[in-house]
Coordinates of C-alpha atoms in Angstrom, one line a residue:
V15 CA 0.0 0.0 0.0
L16 CA 2.8 2.4 0.9
C17 CA 4.7 1.7 -2.3
F18 CA 1.6 2.1 -4.4
R19 CA 0.6 5.3 -2.7
S20 CA 4.2 6.7 -2.8
C21 CA 4.6 5.9 -6.5
L22 CA 1.2 7.4 -7.3
A23 CA 2.2 10.5 -5.3
V24 CA 5.5 10.8 -7.1
A25 CA 3.8 10.2 -10.5
L26 CA 1.7 13.2 -9.7
G27 CA 4.8 15.0 -8.7
L28 CA 6.4 14.1 -12.1
W29 CA 3.4 15.7 -13.8
L30 CA 4.0 18.8 -11.7
G31 CA 7.7 18.8 -12.5
G32 CA 9.3 16.3 -10.1
T33 CA 12.2 13.9 -10.6
P34 CA 11.9 10.3 -11.8
S35 CA 14.4 9.0 -9.2
A36 CA 12.0 9.8 -6.3
C37 CA 9.6 6.9 -7.1
R38 CA 12.4 4.4 -7.1
D39 CA 13.9 5.6 -3.9
V40 CA 10.6 5.9 -1.9
A41 CA 9.0 2.7 -3.1
D42 CA 11.8 0.3 -3.5
S43 CA 14.1 1.0 -0.5
R44 CA 13.6 1.6 3.2
P45 CA 15.6 4.7 4.1
N46 CA 17.9 5.0 7.1
I47 CA 16.3 7.5 9.5
L48 CA 18.2 10.0 11.5
L49 CA 16.2 12.2 13.9
M50 CA 17.7 15.1 15.7
M51 CA 15.9 17.0 18.5
A52 CA 17.2 20.1 20.3
D53 CA 16.1 20.8 23.9
D54 CA 14.5 24.2 24.7
L55 CA 15.5 25.7 21.3
G56 CA 13.7 28.9 20.2
I57 CA 12.5 28.8 16.6
G58 CA 14.0 32.2 16.1
D59 CA 17.5 31.1 17.0
L60 CA 18.2 29.6 13.6
G61 CA 19.4 31.4 10.5
C62 CA 17.0 29.4 8.3
Y63 CA 14.1 30.7 10.4
G64 CA 15.2 34.3 10.2
N65 CA 18.0 34.9 12.8
K66 CA 20.7 37.2 11.5
T67 CA 23.0 37.3 14.5
L68 CA 23.5 33.6 15.6
R69 CA 25.6 31.4 13.3
T70 CA 23.9 28.1 12.5
P71 CA 25.5 27.2 9.1
N72 CA 25.0 23.5 9.3
I73 CA 21.3 23.5 10.2
D74 CA 20.9 26.2 7.6
R75 CA 22.6 24.0 5.0
L76 CA 20.3 21.1 6.0
A77 CA 17.3 23.5 5.3
E78 CA 18.7 24.5 1.9
D79 CA 19.1 20.9 0.9
G80 CA 15.7 19.8 2.2
V81 CA 12.2 20.8 3.1
V82 CA 11.4 23.4 5.7
L83 CA 8.1 23.4 7.7
T84 CA 7.1 26.8 9.0
Q85 CA 4.1 25.7 11.0
H86 CA 5.6 22.8 12.8
I87 CA 3.8 22.4 16.2
A88 CA 4.8 20.5 19.4
A89 CA 2.0 18.7 21.2
A90 CA 3.1 20.3 24.5
S91 CA 5.2 23.3 25.5
V92 CA 7.4 21.3 27.9
C93 CA 9.7 18.3 27.6
T94 CA 8.1 15.1 28.9
P95 CA 4.7 15.3 27.3
S96 CA 6.0 16.7 24.0
R97 CA 8.6 13.9 23.7
A98 CA 6.0 11.2 24.5
A99 CA 3.7 12.6 21.7
F100 CA 6.7 12.6 19.3
L101 CA 7.5 9.0 19.9
T102 CA 3.9 7.7 19.8
G103 CA 2.1 10.0 17.4
R104 CA -0.5 10.6 20.1
Y105 CA -1.6 13.6 22.2
P106 CA 0.1 13.2 25.7
I107 CA -3.3 13.1 27.4
R108 CA -4.1 9.8 25.6
S109 CA -1.0 8.1 27.2
G110 CA -1.4 9.7 30.6
M111 CA 1.7 11.8 30.2
V112 CA -0.1 14.7 31.9
S113 CA -1.2 15.7 35.4
S114 CA -3.9 17.7 37.1
N115 CA -1.6 19.4 39.5
A116 CA 1.5 21.7 39.1
Y117 CA 3.7 18.9 37.8
R118 CA 4.4 19.5 34.1
V119 CA 7.2 17.0 33.5
L120 CA 8.8 14.1 35.4
Q121 CA 10.5 15.5 38.4
W122 CA 13.0 12.8 39.3
T123 CA 14.7 9.9 37.7
A124 CA 13.6 7.9 40.7
A125 CA 9.9 8.6 40.2
S126 CA 7.6 5.7 39.1
G127 CA 5.9 7.6 36.3
G128 CA 6.9 7.3 32.7
L129 CA 5.8 6.3 29.2
P130 CA 3.5 3.4 29.7
T131 CA 4.7 0.0 28.5
N132 CA 1.6 -0.5 26.4
E133 CA 2.4 2.6 24.3
I134 CA 3.9 1.8 20.9
T135 CA 6.8 4.0 19.7
F136 CA 8.1 4.2 16.1
A137 CA 11.3 2.6 17.4
K138 CA 9.3 -0.5 18.4
I139 CA 7.7 -0.9 15.0
L140 CA 10.9 -0.3 13.0
R141 CA 12.9 -2.7 15.2
D142 CA 10.4 -5.3 14.3
Q143 CA 10.9 -4.4 10.7
G144 CA 14.6 -5.2 11.0
Y145 CA 15.9 -1.7 11.7
A146 CA 18.8 -1.2 14.1
T147 CA 17.5 1.4 16.6
G148 CA 19.4 3.7 18.9
L149 CA 18.9 6.7 21.2
I150 CA 21.7 9.0 22.1
G151 CA 21.2 11.9 24.5
K152 CA 18.2 12.9 26.6
W153 CA 15.2 10.6 27.5
H154 CA 13.1 12.1 30.3
L155 CA 10.3 9.6 29.9
G156 CA 10.8 7.6 33.0
L157 CA 13.0 4.7 34.1
N158 CA 11.7 2.4 36.8
C159 CA 8.3 1.2 38.2
E160 CA 8.9 -0.9 41.3
S161 CA 12.6 -1.4 41.8
S162 CA 15.8 0.3 40.8
R163 CA 16.5 -2.3 38.1
D164 CA 13.2 -3.1 36.5
H165 CA 13.7 -0.4 33.8
C166 CA 10.1 -0.6 32.8
H167 CA 10.2 2.8 31.1
H168 CA 13.8 2.6 29.8
P169 CA 14.4 3.4 26.1
Q170 CA 15.2 -0.3 25.5
A171 CA 11.8 -1.2 26.8
H172 CA 10.3 1.1 24.1
G173 CA 12.1 -0.2 21.0
F174 CA 15.6 1.2 21.1
D175 CA 18.3 -1.5 20.8
S176 CA 21.0 0.8 22.3
F177 CA 21.0 3.8 24.6
L178 CA 23.7 6.2 25.7
G179 CA 22.5 9.3 27.5
M180 CA 20.7 10.9 30.4
P181 CA 17.6 8.9 31.5
F182 CA 16.4 12.2 33.1
S183 CA 17.2 15.7 31.7
M184 CA 19.9 18.3 31.8
M185 CA 18.9 20.8 34.5
A186 CA 20.3 24.1 35.9
D187 CA 20.5 22.1 39.2
C188 CA 23.1 19.8 37.6
A189 CA 25.5 22.7 37.8
R190 CA 23.9 24.1 41.0
W191 CA 23.0 27.3 39.2
E192 CA 21.1 30.1 40.9
L193 CA 18.5 29.3 38.2
S194 CA 16.9 26.2 39.6
E195 CA 14.2 23.7 38.7
K196 CA 13.8 22.2 42.2
R197 CA 16.9 22.7 44.4
V198 CA 16.1 26.2 45.6
G199 CA 12.5 25.3 46.4
L200 CA 13.6 22.2 48.3
E201 CA 16.2 24.1 50.2
R202 CA 13.6 26.7 51.2
T203 CA 11.0 24.1 52.3
L204 CA 13.5 22.1 54.3
G205 CA 14.9 25.3 55.9
L206 CA 11.4 26.4 56.8
W207 CA 10.6 23.1 58.5
F208 CA 13.9 23.2 60.3
Q209 CA 12.9 26.6 61.8
V210 CA 9.5 25.3 62.8
L211 CA 10.9 22.2 64.5
G212 CA 13.7 24.3 66.1
L213 CA 11.1 26.6 67.6
A214 CA 9.0 23.6 68.6
S215 CA 12.0 22.1 70.5
L216 CA 12.6 25.3 72.3
T217 CA 9.0 25.6 73.3
L218 CA 8.9 22.0 74.4
A219 CA 12.0 22.5 76.5
L220 CA 10.1 25.0 78.6
T221 CA 6.9 22.9 79.0
S222 CA 7.7 19.2 78.6
S223 CA 10.1 16.4 79.4
W224 CA 13.4 15.9 77.6
V225 CA 12.2 13.0 75.4
P226 CA 10.0 15.1 73.0
V227 CA 12.5 17.9 73.2
L228 CA 15.3 15.6 72.0
G229 CA 13.0 14.1 69.3
A230 CA 12.2 17.6 67.9
A231 CA 15.8 18.7 68.1
L232 CA 17.0 15.5 66.2
A233 CA 14.4 16.0 63.5
A234 CA 15.4 19.7 63.2
A235 CA 19.1 18.6 62.8
V236 CA 18.1 16.1 60.1
L237 CA 16.2 18.8 58.2
F238 CA 19.0 21.3 58.6
T239 CA 21.5 18.8 57.2
A240 CA 19.2 17.8 54.4
S241 CA 18.8 21.5 53.4
R242 CA 22.6 21.8 53.1
I243 CA 23.2 18.6 51.0
V244 CA 20.0 18.4 48.9
G245 CA 21.8 20.2 46.0
H246 CA 24.6 17.5 46.0
L247 CA 22.0 14.7 46.2
I248 CA 20.1 16.1 43.1
V249 CA 23.3 16.1 41.1
H250 CA 23.9 12.5 41.8
A251 CA 20.3 11.4 41.7
D252 CA 19.4 12.9 38.3
C253 CA 22.5 14.1 36.4
F254 CA 24.2 10.9 35.2
L255 CA 24.8 8.8 32.1
M256 CA 23.6 5.3 31.3
R257 CA 24.9 3.0 28.6
N258 CA 22.0 0.6 27.9
H259 CA 21.0 -0.6 31.4
T260 CA 24.2 0.3 33.2
V261 CA 25.0 3.6 35.0
T262 CA 28.4 4.5 33.7
Q263 CA 29.0 8.0 34.8
Q264 CA 27.5 9.4 38.0
P265 CA 27.4 12.4 38.2
L266 CA 27.8 13.6 34.6
D267 CA 31.2 14.9 33.5
F268 CA 30.2 18.1 31.7
D269 CA 33.6 18.5 30.0
R270 CA 33.4 15.1 28.3
A271 CA 29.6 14.9 27.5
T272 CA 29.7 16.5 24.1
P273 CA 32.6 14.5 22.6
L274 CA 31.3 11.3 24.2
L275 CA 27.9 11.7 22.6
L276 CA 29.4 12.6 19.2
Q277 CA 31.7 9.5 19.4
E278 CA 28.6 7.4 20.1
V279 CA 26.8 8.7 17.0
S280 CA 29.9 7.9 14.9
S281 CA 30.1 4.4 16.4
F282 CA 26.4 3.7 15.8
L283 CA 26.6 4.7 12.2
Q284 CA 29.7 2.7 11.5
R285 CA 28.3 -0.4 13.2
N286 CA 25.0 -0.3 11.4
K287 CA 25.8 1.2 8.0
H288 CA 25.1 -2.1 6.2
R289 CA 21.6 -2.4 7.5
P290 CA 18.7 0.0 7.8
F291 CA 18.8 2.0 11.0
L292 CA 16.8 4.5 13.0
L293 CA 19.0 6.8 15.2
F294 CA 17.4 9.4 17.5
V295 CA 19.9 12.0 18.6
S296 CA 18.3 13.9 21.4
F297 CA 20.7 16.7 22.2
L298 CA 21.4 17.9 25.8
H299 CA 21.8 21.4 24.2
V300 CA 20.4 24.1 24.6
H301 CA 18.9 23.5 28.0
V302 CA 20.3 25.4 31.0
P303 CA 23.0 25.1 32.4
L304 CA 24.1 25.4 28.8
V305 CA 27.1 23.1 29.0
T306 CA 29.5 24.4 26.4
T307 CA 33.1 23.2 25.5
K308 CA 35.9 25.8 25.8
G309 CA 36.3 26.2 22.1
F310 CA 32.8 27.8 21.8
L311 CA 32.8 29.9 24.9
G312 CA 32.6 33.6 24.1
R313 CA 32.2 33.1 20.3
S314 CA 28.6 34.2 19.8
R315 CA 27.0 37.6 20.1
H316 CA 24.4 36.3 22.6
G317 CA 26.4 35.2 25.6
L318 CA 26.4 31.7 26.9
Y319 CA 23.1 30.8 25.3
G320 CA 24.3 31.8 21.9
D321 CA 27.6 29.9 22.4
N322 CA 25.6 26.8 23.2
V323 CA 23.4 27.1 20.1
E324 CA 26.4 27.5 17.9
E325 CA 28.1 24.5 19.5
M326 CA 24.9 22.4 18.8
D327 CA 25.0 23.6 15.2
W328 CA 28.6 22.4 15.0
M329 CA 27.5 19.0 16.4
V330 CA 24.9 18.8 13.7
G331 CA 27.6 19.5 11.1
R332 CA 29.8 16.7 12.6
I333 CA 26.9 14.2 12.4
L334 CA 26.1 15.1 8.8
D335 CA 29.8 14.9 7.9
T336 CA 29.9 11.4 9.4
L337 CA 26.9 10.4 7.2
D338 CA 28.9 11.6 4.2
Q339 CA 32.1 9.8 5.2
E340 CA 30.3 6.5 5.7
G341 CA 28.5 6.9 2.3
L342 CA 25.1 7.1 4.0
A343 CA 23.8 10.5 3.1
D344 CA 21.8 9.7 0.0
G345 CA 20.0 6.8 1.7
T346 CA 19.1 8.6 4.9
L347 CA 16.1 10.7 5.8
V348 CA 17.4 13.4 8.1
Y349 CA 15.1 15.4 10.4
F350 CA 15.8 18.3 12.8
T351 CA 13.4 19.8 15.3
A352 CA 13.1 20.9 18.9
D353 CA 10.8 19.6 21.7
H354 CA 9.2 23.0 22.3
G355 CA 10.0 26.7 22.3
G356 CA 12.7 28.7 24.1
C357 CA 12.4 29.4 27.8
L358 CA 11.8 33.2 28.4
E359 CA 12.0 32.8 32.2
S360 CA 15.6 31.5 32.0
R361 CA 17.3 34.8 32.9
L362 CA 19.3 36.3 35.7
G363 CA 19.5 40.1 35.8
S364 CA 20.3 41.3 32.3
N365 CA 21.6 37.9 31.2
Q366 CA 19.1 35.8 29.1
Y367 CA 19.8 32.0 29.2
G368 CA 16.8 30.9 27.2
G369 CA 15.9 31.1 23.5
W370 CA 14.3 33.6 21.2
N371 CA 11.0 32.6 19.7
G372 CA 11.0 35.1 16.8
V373 CA 7.8 37.0 16.2
Y374 CA 5.8 34.5 18.2
Q375 CA 4.3 35.4 21.5
G376 CA 5.2 33.4 24.7
G377 CA 7.6 30.5 25.2
K378 CA 8.2 27.3 27.0
G379 CA 5.4 26.2 29.3
M380 CA 2.9 28.7 28.1
G381 CA 0.0 26.5 27.1
G382 CA -1.1 27.4 23.6
W383 CA 0.9 30.6 22.8
E384 CA 2.8 30.1 19.6
G385 CA 6.2 30.8 21.1
G386 CA 6.0 27.7 23.2
I387 CA 4.8 25.3 20.6
R388 CA 6.0 26.4 17.2
V389 CA 9.3 24.6 16.5
P390 CA 11.7 24.0 13.6
G391 CA 10.9 21.2 11.2
I392 CA 13.5 20.3 8.6
F393 CA 13.6 17.1 6.4
R394 CA 16.3 16.2 4.0
W395 CA 16.5 13.1 1.8
P396 CA 18.8 13.7 -1.2
G397 CA 17.3 12.8 -4.6
V398 CA 13.8 12.2 -3.1
L399 CA 12.6 15.3 -1.3
P400 CA 12.8 18.6 -3.3
A401 CA 15.6 20.9 -2.0
G402 CA 14.5 24.3 -0.9
R403 CA 10.8 23.5 -0.5
V404 CA 9.0 25.5 2.2
I405 CA 5.7 24.2 3.6
Q406 CA 3.4 26.7 5.3
E407 CA 0.7 24.2 6.3
P408 CA 0.1 23.1 9.9
T409 CA 2.1 20.0 10.8
S410 CA 2.9 18.4 14.1
L411 CA 5.8 16.6 15.8
M412 CA 3.3 13.7 16.1
D413 CA 3.4 13.4 12.3
V414 CA 6.9 11.9 12.4
F415 CA 5.4 8.7 13.9
P416 CA 3.2 7.6 10.9
T417 CA 5.7 9.0 8.4
V418 CA 8.7 7.0 9.5
V419 CA 6.7 3.9 10.4
Q420 CA 5.4 3.7 6.9
L421 CA 8.7 4.6 5.2
G422 CA 10.2 1.7 7.2
G423 CA 7.7 -0.8 6.0
G424 CA 5.7 -0.9 9.2
Q425 CA 2.0 -0.5 9.8
V426 CA 0.4 2.3 11.9
P427 CA -1.4 0.6 14.8
Q428 CA -5.1 0.2 14.3
D429 CA -6.0 -0.6 17.9
R430 CA -5.6 3.0 19.2
V431 CA -6.1 6.6 18.0
I432 CA -3.1 8.0 16.2
D433 CA -3.2 11.8 16.0
G434 CA -0.2 12.2 13.7
R435 CA -0.6 12.3 9.9
D436 CA 1.7 11.0 7.2
L437 CA 3.9 13.9 6.0
L438 CA 5.2 12.2 2.9
P439 CA 2.7 13.7 0.4
L440 CA 3.4 17.2 1.7
L441 CA 7.2 16.6 1.7
L442 CA 7.1 15.3 -1.9
G443 CA 5.0 18.2 -3.0
T444 CA 2.1 16.0 -4.2
A445 CA -0.3 17.3 -1.6
Q446 CA -1.2 20.9 -1.2
H447 CA -2.7 20.8 2.2
S448 CA -2.0 19.2 5.6
E449 CA -4.3 16.5 6.8
H450 CA -4.7 18.5 10.0
E451 CA -7.8 20.6 10.0
F452 CA -7.6 21.1 13.8
L453 CA -4.7 20.9 16.2
L454 CA -5.3 21.1 20.0
H455 CA -3.0 22.6 22.5
Y456 CA -3.0 21.2 26.0
C457 CA -1.3 22.4 29.2
Q458 CA -1.2 19.4 31.5
R459 CA -4.7 17.9 31.1
F460 CA -6.3 21.3 30.5
L461 CA -7.1 22.4 26.9
H462 CA -5.8 26.0 26.5
A463 CA -6.2 26.5 22.8
A464 CA -7.0 25.1 19.4
R465 CA -6.3 26.0 15.8
W466 CA -8.4 25.5 12.7
Q467 CA -7.2 25.6 9.2
Q468 CA -10.4 26.7 7.4
R469 CA -10.4 26.0 3.7
D470 CA -14.0 26.1 2.7
Q471 CA -14.0 29.9 2.2
D472 CA -11.2 32.4 2.1
P473 CA -8.4 30.1 3.5
T474 CA -7.7 31.2 7.0
L475 CA -5.8 29.8 10.0
W476 CA -7.7 30.5 13.1
K477 CA -6.5 30.2 16.7
V478 CA -8.8 30.1 19.7
H479 CA -7.5 30.5 23.3
F480 CA -9.8 29.3 26.0
M481 CA -7.2 29.9 28.8
T482 CA -4.0 31.9 29.0
P483 CA -1.4 32.3 31.7
I484 CA -1.2 35.7 33.5
F485 CA 2.2 37.2 32.7
Q486 CA 4.2 38.7 35.6
P487 CA 4.9 41.5 36.1
E488 CA 2.0 43.2 34.4
G489 CA 2.9 44.0 30.8
A490 CA 5.6 41.4 30.6
G491 CA 5.6 38.6 28.0
A492 CA 6.4 35.8 30.5
C493 CA 6.0 34.6 34.0
Y494 CA 9.2 36.0 35.5
G495 CA 10.1 34.8 38.9
K496 CA 8.7 31.3 38.1
V497 CA 10.3 28.3 36.4
V498 CA 7.4 28.3 33.9
C499 CA 3.9 29.7 33.7
P500 CA 1.1 27.7 35.4
C501 CA -1.6 25.8 33.5
T502 CA -4.5 26.4 35.9
G503 CA -5.5 28.1 39.1
E504 CA -5.0 31.8 40.0
G505 CA -2.1 32.2 37.6
V506 CA -4.4 31.6 34.6
V507 CA -7.3 33.5 33.1
Q508 CA -10.2 31.8 31.5
H509 CA -11.7 33.6 28.5
D510 CA -15.4 33.7 27.8
P511 CA -15.8 34.4 25.0
P512 CA -12.5 32.9 24.0
L513 CA -9.7 34.9 22.4
L514 CA -9.6 34.6 18.6
F515 CA -6.7 35.3 16.3
D516 CA -6.1 35.1 12.6
L517 CA -2.7 33.4 12.5
S518 CA -2.5 33.7 8.7
R519 CA -2.4 37.5 9.1
D520 CA -1.3 37.9 12.7
P521 CA 1.2 35.1 13.5
S522 CA 2.4 37.0 16.6
E523 CA -1.1 36.9 18.1
S524 CA -1.1 40.6 18.8
H525 CA -4.6 41.6 17.6
V526 CA -7.5 39.9 19.4
L527 CA -10.6 39.6 17.2
T528 CA -14.0 40.3 18.6
P529 CA -17.6 39.9 17.3
D530 CA -17.4 43.6 16.3
S531 CA -14.1 43.3 14.4
E532 CA -14.7 39.8 12.8
P533 CA -18.1 39.0 11.3
R534 CA -17.3 35.2 11.4
F535 CA -16.3 35.3 15.1
H536 CA -19.3 33.1 16.4
Q537 CA -19.1 30.8 13.4
V538 CA -15.4 30.2 14.0
V539 CA -15.6 29.7 17.7
G540 CA -18.6 27.5 17.4
R541 CA -16.9 25.2 14.8
V542 CA -13.8 25.0 17.0
R543 CA -15.8 24.1 20.1
Q544 CA -17.5 21.4 18.1
A545 CA -14.1 19.9 17.0
V546 CA -12.9 20.1 20.7
E547 CA -16.0 18.1 21.8
E548 CA -15.5 15.5 19.1
H549 CA -11.9 15.1 20.1
Q550 CA -12.6 14.9 23.9
R551 CA -15.2 12.1 23.2
S552 CA -12.4 10.1 21.8
L553 CA -10.3 10.3 25.0
G554 CA -10.2 7.3 27.4
T555 CA -9.4 7.2 31.1
V556 CA -5.8 6.4 31.8
P557 CA -3.5 6.8 34.9
Q558 CA -1.8 10.2 35.1
Q559 CA 1.9 9.4 34.9
L560 CA 2.9 12.9 36.0
G561 CA 0.5 13.2 38.9
T562 CA 1.8 13.4 42.5
L563 CA 1.8 9.7 43.3
N564 CA 3.9 8.8 40.2
N565 CA 6.1 11.9 40.4
L566 CA 7.7 11.7 43.9
W567 CA 11.3 10.7 44.6
R568 CA 11.4 7.1 45.8
P569 CA 14.7 5.9 47.2
W570 CA 14.1 2.3 46.2
L571 CA 13.8 3.4 42.5
Q572 CA 17.1 5.4 42.5
P573 CA 19.7 4.2 40.0
C574 CA 23.1 4.0 41.6
C575 CA 26.3 2.6 40.4
G576 CA 27.4 1.7 43.9
P577 CA 25.7 0.8 47.1
F578 CA 23.1 3.6 47.7
P579 CA 23.7 6.4 48.5
L580 CA 27.3 6.1 47.4
C581 CA 26.5 6.8 43.8
W582 CA 29.7 7.8 42.2
C583 CA 31.5 6.2 39.2
D584 CA 33.0 6.8 35.8
T585 CA 33.6 3.8 33.5
E586 CA 33.1 5.6 30.2
D587 CA 36.9 6.1 29.9
Q588 CA 37.2 2.3 30.1
G589 CA 35.3 1.9 26.8
Q590 CA 32.2 0.4 28.3

């Protein structure tokens, strides 16, 4: 079916001026697949998306030689749910990779939540089709369920033959930055309880026997000690490397991380160049603390963040060079993207440590605002995909799932809803429009916004916001003073009627349309509400993997390369 459809599509492409080699390449051979994903990259940070001051020549060259998607949308504006949707082709709410509380991502390596074992990734399907599958870099989709060695959520439980990388995520806390995801909050909480118990012990000393006084004093001492060492514990608990099922570097050696991951990419390509392969390179760049090798420090015009972006571009160049050197470039579909938009709140004083999202409002963690969900999307397949093609239709990270599954000879699962759509006709130029009429934008389990590509009249791309975060301070474009904006509660405003934007004329979402300014206001909002209701009727009830019970640190789930808590090792220099 794939071969027939592909050849038919390419035949139409020939009629429109395509190349005859494409039909042979798509239909008769299964391409190698190289997927590259940046972490927290702003779409406006790349030259091929309009940046004039950061140097990204390798990614720009990839765009020149391939197809560029300008409306490529992440299924969530933070890491864990976005990556789950990418791997499965399904909205995160379908797999339970959401929560109803303030938890937006997995908080600890030693939490029990993660990508459920019954979810099907594209790696699982392609491995069954004879592909060698590998993941290098960040995972952040869980590790263990009941013990520190069951690895129920591990990449190798989800279809990857090999894994070298961080099972959790790069964090500012890995370098004990003042910017902090959880260390500062934990230190404050522990310090507060120390003060409470200290005051209680003094009060008891005046009114009670020595036994409760001693108990309160000991508890206060434990809390005081914990508040002083919690930063060190986080570094060892979350910031480490695994090679397959073995912890090999705990904590992570920042100076060696980049060359080690690049060497692993080269090794994987050399080992598997004589068979079809799927390699997912999930960069640790450009997430704070912006670990950058000395050769790139101070080179950019945008401080440490710019240095880190330019180093990541250099890494992309090294990977593409390896493909060329191994004779793999022509037979490999290459894809580059990011998991979501740049983080505007990552700043200290006048120093900005997060990305630039171009003309788009908002950023990481901001529900449905474009700056948090519009990401780069670049595909290259020499001799098959037309070089220099730009697609301005709505597409999704979820679309990668059915696209690579079918290119690899697999079948898209029929026993579950798959929200992604095959991109091949768009990429080949044989389809004019995306198959996505609607795309929905969740923040945790709460629907914040939806877009509608209306084609029955004057073609218009509408965006409806039902909820938006309240920016702080007033008049700012982000939630400064927080790690990310909230999804619900007092930090969010619910709009009735909803906010309406015409993205085809106002991509920065600057001009709110009203019934007075837009005659079709009620028609558009009504149609979007109808689509939302239809979508929500298709949702089942599944456990929330990011909820409180599944997102707490559990010592018995903590990976450790020695007897816990003596988690320190480095065997990567021994070639393991």
